[in-house]
CSV table of C-alpha atoms in Angstrom, one decimal:
chain,number,residue,atom,x,y,z
A,837,MET,CA,207.9,66.4,-90.1
A,838,GLN,CA,208.1,69.2,-91.7
A,839,SER,CA,208.3,69.8,-95.9
A,840,VAL,CA,209.7,72.7,-97.5
A,841,ASP,CA,209.1,73.0,-101.5
A,842,GLY,CA,211.0,75.8,-103.3
A,843,GLU,CA,212.0,76.3,-106.8
A,844,ARG,CA,215.2,78.3,-106.6
A,845,THR,CA,218.1,76.1,-106.3
A,846,MET,CA,218.4,75.1,-103.0
A,847,ARG,CA,222.3,75.1,-101.1
A,848,THR,CA,221.5,73.8,-97.6
A,849,LEU,CA,224.2,74.2,-94.4
A,850,VAL,CA,224.1,71.7,-92.1
A,851,ILE,CA,225.8,72.0,-89.0
A,852,GLY,CA,226.7,69.3,-86.1
A,853,ASP,CA,225.7,68.9,-83.0
A,854,LEU,CA,226.9,71.6,-80.8
A,855,HIS,CA,226.2,70.1,-77.3
A,856,CYS,CA,226.4,74.0,-75.9
A,857,PRO,CA,228.0,75.4,-74.2
A,858,ALA,CA,230.2,72.6,-74.9
A,859,ASP,CA,230.7,73.7,-79.0
A,860,HIS,CA,234.1,74.0,-80.3
A,861,GLU,CA,235.4,77.4,-80.2
A,862,ASP,CA,236.3,77.5,-84.1
A,863,TYR,CA,233.2,75.8,-85.1
A,864,LEU,CA,231.1,78.7,-85.9
A,865,ASN,CA,233.8,80.1,-87.9
A,866,PHE,CA,234.7,77.2,-90.0
A,867,CYS,CA,230.6,76.8,-90.5
A,868,LEU,CA,230.6,80.7,-92.0
A,869,ASP,CA,233.8,79.6,-94.3
A,870,MET,CA,231.8,77.1,-95.6
A,871,LYS,CA,228.6,79.0,-96.3
A,872,ARG,CA,230.4,81.7,-98.1
A,873,LYS,CA,231.9,79.0,-100.0
A,874,TYR,CA,229.4,76.9,-101.1
A,875,LYS,CA,226.9,80.5,-101.1
A,876,THR,CA,224.1,78.3,-99.2
A,877,ASN,CA,220.7,79.8,-98.9
A,878,ASN,CA,219.0,77.7,-96.3
A,879,THR,CA,220.7,76.4,-92.8
A,880,VAL,CA,219.6,72.7,-90.6
A,881,PHE,CA,220.5,72.2,-87.2
A,882,ILE,CA,220.8,69.1,-87.2
A,883,GLY,CA,220.3,68.5,-83.5
A,884,ASP,CA,222.0,68.6,-80.3
A,885,ILE,CA,222.2,72.1,-79.7
A,886,ILE,CA,221.9,71.9,-76.1
A,887,ASP,CA,224.0,69.4,-73.7
A,888,HIS,CA,222.1,69.7,-70.4
A,889,GLU,CA,224.5,67.8,-68.9
A,890,ALA,CA,223.4,69.0,-65.6
A,891,ILE,CA,220.0,67.2,-66.1
A,892,SER,CA,220.7,64.0,-67.7
A,893,ALA,CA,220.3,61.0,-65.9
A,894,HIS,CA,224.3,60.0,-65.7
A,895,ASP,CA,226.5,60.5,-62.5
A,896,LYS,CA,227.1,64.2,-61.9
A,897,ASN,CA,230.6,65.8,-62.9
A,898,PRO,CA,231.1,68.2,-59.7
A,899,SER,CA,233.3,70.7,-62.1
A,900,LEU,CA,230.3,71.3,-63.9
A,901,PRO,CA,228.0,74.1,-63.5
A,902,SER,CA,224.4,73.9,-61.7
A,903,PRO,CA,221.6,73.9,-64.2
A,904,SER,CA,220.6,77.6,-64.2
A,905,ASP,CA,224.7,78.1,-64.7
A,906,GLU,CA,224.6,75.8,-67.6
A,907,PHE,CA,221.7,77.1,-69.0
A,908,ALA,CA,222.8,80.7,-68.4
A,909,GLN,CA,226.0,79.5,-70.4
A,910,ALA,CA,224.1,77.5,-73.3
A,911,LYS,CA,221.8,80.4,-74.1
A,912,GLU,CA,225.0,82.7,-74.8
A,913,HIS,CA,226.3,80.2,-77.1
A,914,VAL,CA,223.4,79.8,-78.8
A,915,TYR,CA,222.6,83.2,-79.3
A,916,LYS,CA,226.2,83.5,-80.9
A,917,TRP,CA,225.4,80.9,-83.5
A,918,TYR,CA,221.7,82.6,-84.5
A,919,SER,CA,222.7,86.0,-84.5
A,920,VAL,CA,225.0,84.7,-87.5
A,921,PHE,CA,222.4,82.2,-88.9
A,922,LYS,CA,219.5,84.2,-88.1
A,923,ASN,CA,217.2,82.1,-90.0
A,924,ALA,CA,217.6,78.2,-89.6
A,925,TYR,CA,215.6,75.0,-89.3
A,926,VAL,CA,216.8,73.3,-86.2
A,927,CYS,CA,215.8,69.5,-85.5
A,928,ILE,CA,215.3,68.5,-82.0
A,929,GLY,CA,217.9,66.2,-80.9
A,930,ASN,CA,217.8,64.1,-77.8
A,931,HIS,CA,219.7,66.4,-75.9
A,932,ASP,CA,217.7,69.1,-76.5
A,933,ALA,CA,214.3,67.3,-75.5
A,934,ARG,CA,215.8,66.2,-72.1
A,935,VAL,CA,213.7,68.9,-70.6
A,936,GLN,CA,210.6,67.4,-72.2
A,937,LYS,CA,211.3,64.2,-71.2
A,938,LYS,CA,211.6,64.8,-67.5
A,939,ALA,CA,208.5,66.6,-68.0
A,940,VAL,CA,206.8,63.9,-69.3
A,941,LYS,CA,207.9,61.2,-66.8
A,942,ASN,CA,206.5,63.6,-64.2
A,943,GLY,CA,203.2,64.0,-65.4
A,944,ILE,CA,203.9,68.0,-66.2
A,945,PRO,CA,201.4,68.3,-69.9
A,946,GLU,CA,203.7,70.3,-72.6
A,947,ILE,CA,201.2,73.0,-72.3
A,948,TYR,CA,203.0,73.9,-68.8
A,949,LEU,CA,206.5,74.2,-70.8
A,950,LYS,CA,207.4,77.3,-73.1
A,951,SER,CA,208.5,76.4,-76.7
A,952,TYR,CA,212.0,76.4,-77.4
A,953,SER,CA,212.4,79.4,-79.2
A,954,ASP,CA,211.1,81.3,-76.1
A,955,VAL,CA,213.5,79.4,-73.8
A,956,TYR,CA,216.1,80.6,-76.2
A,957,ASN,CA,215.2,83.6,-77.5
A,958,THR,CA,215.2,82.9,-80.9
A,959,PRO,CA,212.0,83.6,-82.8
A,960,HIS,CA,213.3,83.0,-86.8
A,961,TRP,CA,214.3,79.6,-85.6
A,962,ASN,CA,212.1,76.3,-86.8
A,963,TRP,CA,212.3,73.8,-84.3
A,964,ASN,CA,211.0,70.4,-85.4
A,965,TYR,CA,211.8,67.2,-85.1
A,966,SER,CA,212.5,66.7,-88.8
A,967,PHE,CA,212.2,68.4,-91.9
A,968,GLU,CA,212.3,67.9,-95.7
A,969,PHE,CA,214.0,69.7,-98.4
A,970,ASN,CA,214.0,68.9,-102.5
A,971,GLY,CA,213.0,65.4,-101.5
A,972,VAL,CA,216.0,64.5,-98.7
A,973,TYR,CA,215.1,63.9,-94.7
A,974,TYR,CA,216.8,66.0,-92.2
A,975,VAL,CA,216.8,64.7,-88.7
A,976,HIS,CA,219.1,64.1,-85.4
A,977,GLY,CA,219.5,60.6,-86.1
A,978,ASP,CA,218.9,59.3,-82.1
A,979,GLY,CA,218.1,55.5,-82.3
A,980,TRP,CA,219.7,54.6,-85.5
A,981,GLY,CA,222.8,52.5,-85.4
A,982,GLY,CA,225.0,49.8,-87.4
A,983,GLN,CA,228.3,51.7,-89.2
A,984,TYR,CA,226.6,54.2,-91.5
A,985,PRO,CA,223.2,55.1,-89.5
A,986,ALA,CA,222.3,57.8,-92.2
A,987,PHE,CA,222.8,55.0,-94.9
A,988,ASN,CA,220.5,52.8,-92.8
A,989,ALA,CA,218.0,55.0,-92.8
A,990,ALA,CA,217.9,56.1,-96.5
A,991,LYS,CA,217.7,52.1,-97.6
A,992,ALA,CA,215.0,51.6,-95.1
A,993,ARG,CA,212.9,55.2,-96.2
A,994,LEU,CA,214.1,55.0,-99.6
A,995,GLN,CA,215.3,58.5,-99.6
A,996,SER,CA,218.4,60.3,-99.3
A,997,VAL,CA,218.8,61.1,-95.4
A,998,VAL,CA,220.9,63.2,-93.5
A,999,CYS,CA,221.5,63.2,-89.6
A,1000,GLY,CA,223.6,63.8,-87.3
A,1001,HIS,CA,223.8,62.1,-83.1
A,1002,HIS,CA,227.0,59.9,-84.4
A,1003,HIS,CA,229.9,62.4,-83.5
A,1004,SER,CA,232.9,60.1,-84.4
A,1005,LEU,CA,231.0,59.8,-87.7
A,1006,ALA,CA,231.4,61.4,-91.2
A,1007,ALA,CA,230.7,60.1,-94.1
A,1008,ILE,CA,228.6,60.0,-97.7
A,1009,ASN,CA,227.4,56.8,-98.9
A,1010,TRP,CA,225.4,55.6,-101.9
A,1011,ILE,CA,222.9,53.2,-103.4
A,1012,LYS,CA,221.2,53.3,-106.7
A,1013,GLY,CA,218.4,51.1,-108.4
A,1014,PRO,CA,217.1,51.0,-111.4
A,1015,ASN,CA,215.1,54.0,-111.1
A,1016,THR,CA,216.6,55.7,-108.5
A,1017,MET,CA,219.7,57.0,-106.3
A,1018,TYR,CA,219.9,58.3,-102.9
A,1019,PHE,CA,222.4,59.1,-100.1
A,1020,GLY,CA,223.1,58.7,-96.3
A,1021,MET,CA,225.0,61.3,-95.1
A,1022,ASN,CA,226.5,61.5,-91.5
A,1023,VAL,CA,227.8,65.0,-90.4
A,1024,GLY,CA,230.1,64.3,-87.9
A,1025,CYS,CA,229.3,67.2,-85.0
A,1026,GLY,CA,231.3,70.7,-84.0
A,1027,VAL,CA,231.7,69.6,-79.9
A,1028,ASP,CA,235.1,70.6,-77.9
A,1029,GLN,CA,236.1,67.0,-77.3
A,1030,ASN,CA,237.9,68.4,-74.6
A,1031,HIS,CA,235.5,70.2,-72.8
A,1032,ALA,CA,234.0,68.4,-69.4
A,1033,ALA,CA,230.6,67.8,-70.4
A,1034,LEU,CA,232.2,65.0,-72.8
A,1035,ASN,CA,233.9,63.7,-70.1
A,1036,TYR,CA,231.8,60.3,-70.7
A,1037,SER,CA,233.3,60.0,-74.5
A,1038,ARG,CA,236.9,60.3,-73.3
A,1039,PRO,CA,238.1,56.3,-72.7
A,1040,HIS,CA,236.0,55.6,-76.4
A,1041,LEU,CA,238.6,55.0,-79.0
A,1042,LYS,CA,236.4,56.9,-81.5
A,1043,LYS,CA,236.9,60.2,-81.5
A,1044,ALA,CA,234.4,63.7,-82.5
A,1045,ILE,CA,234.6,64.6,-86.1
A,1046,LEU,CA,234.7,68.6,-86.7
A,1047,SER,CA,232.7,68.7,-89.8
A,1048,CYS,CA,229.1,70.0,-91.8
A,1049,GLY,CA,227.5,69.0,-94.7
A,1050,ILE,CA,226.4,70.7,-97.5
A,1051,VAL,CA,223.5,69.6,-100.0
A,1052,ILE,CA,222.5,71.4,-103.6
A,1053,ASP,CA,219.4,70.5,-105.0
A,1054,GLY,CA,218.6,67.4,-102.9
A,1055,ASN,CA,220.8,65.2,-104.9
A,1056,GLN,CA,224.6,66.6,-104.5
A,1057,PRO,CA,226.1,66.0,-100.6
A,1058,TYR,CA,229.5,67.2,-99.6
A,1059,LEU,CA,231.3,67.3,-96.4
A,1060,GLU,CA,233.9,69.2,-94.9
A,1061,ILE,CA,236.0,68.6,-92.5
A,1062,MET,CA,237.8,71.3,-90.0
């Protein structure tokens, strides 16, 4: 985890899972609108920037591109986000880490792998598994469950938590004790539910909620639905 503290008013825009190249075509402009509305000066991508469907362990969809073609498409989509949000903190999600997991499984040391910034040409993005700003913990959130995973994590950590991963959840829940008050926020996502890479989710009754989060000075969370 990387902790970042600053004395200015911090207005953090939290961008949901993208799963490039399966990000929704309208989500970028929506996030830009929220950046302007809340005058944010800090940006966090909450993880799963890349989908990596072509190298997943699931059965392959013949209508989807090869790993090389998917990578080229994903890199093009990532560049659109990078060109707008040039300086950002990027939580590494379970889909992002699929290449690294395959390397470990096959006994390939990390030293042989390029960094995320090098692979996707995002030199000003800070990729890490989690970050902390103004006492709020930001992480992708895979491995957490329950009706409100971020809230469950907040109760366990005794601090406010923001996470993604759960596409059909967009919620802010609070808990207050005698001397403390903190929240858990699930930020929804920015995926295109109709993209072939997300075919696995079509039978699910719960559908993706396109939304993003905003956190001001660590104690004022907001959710905006697209």
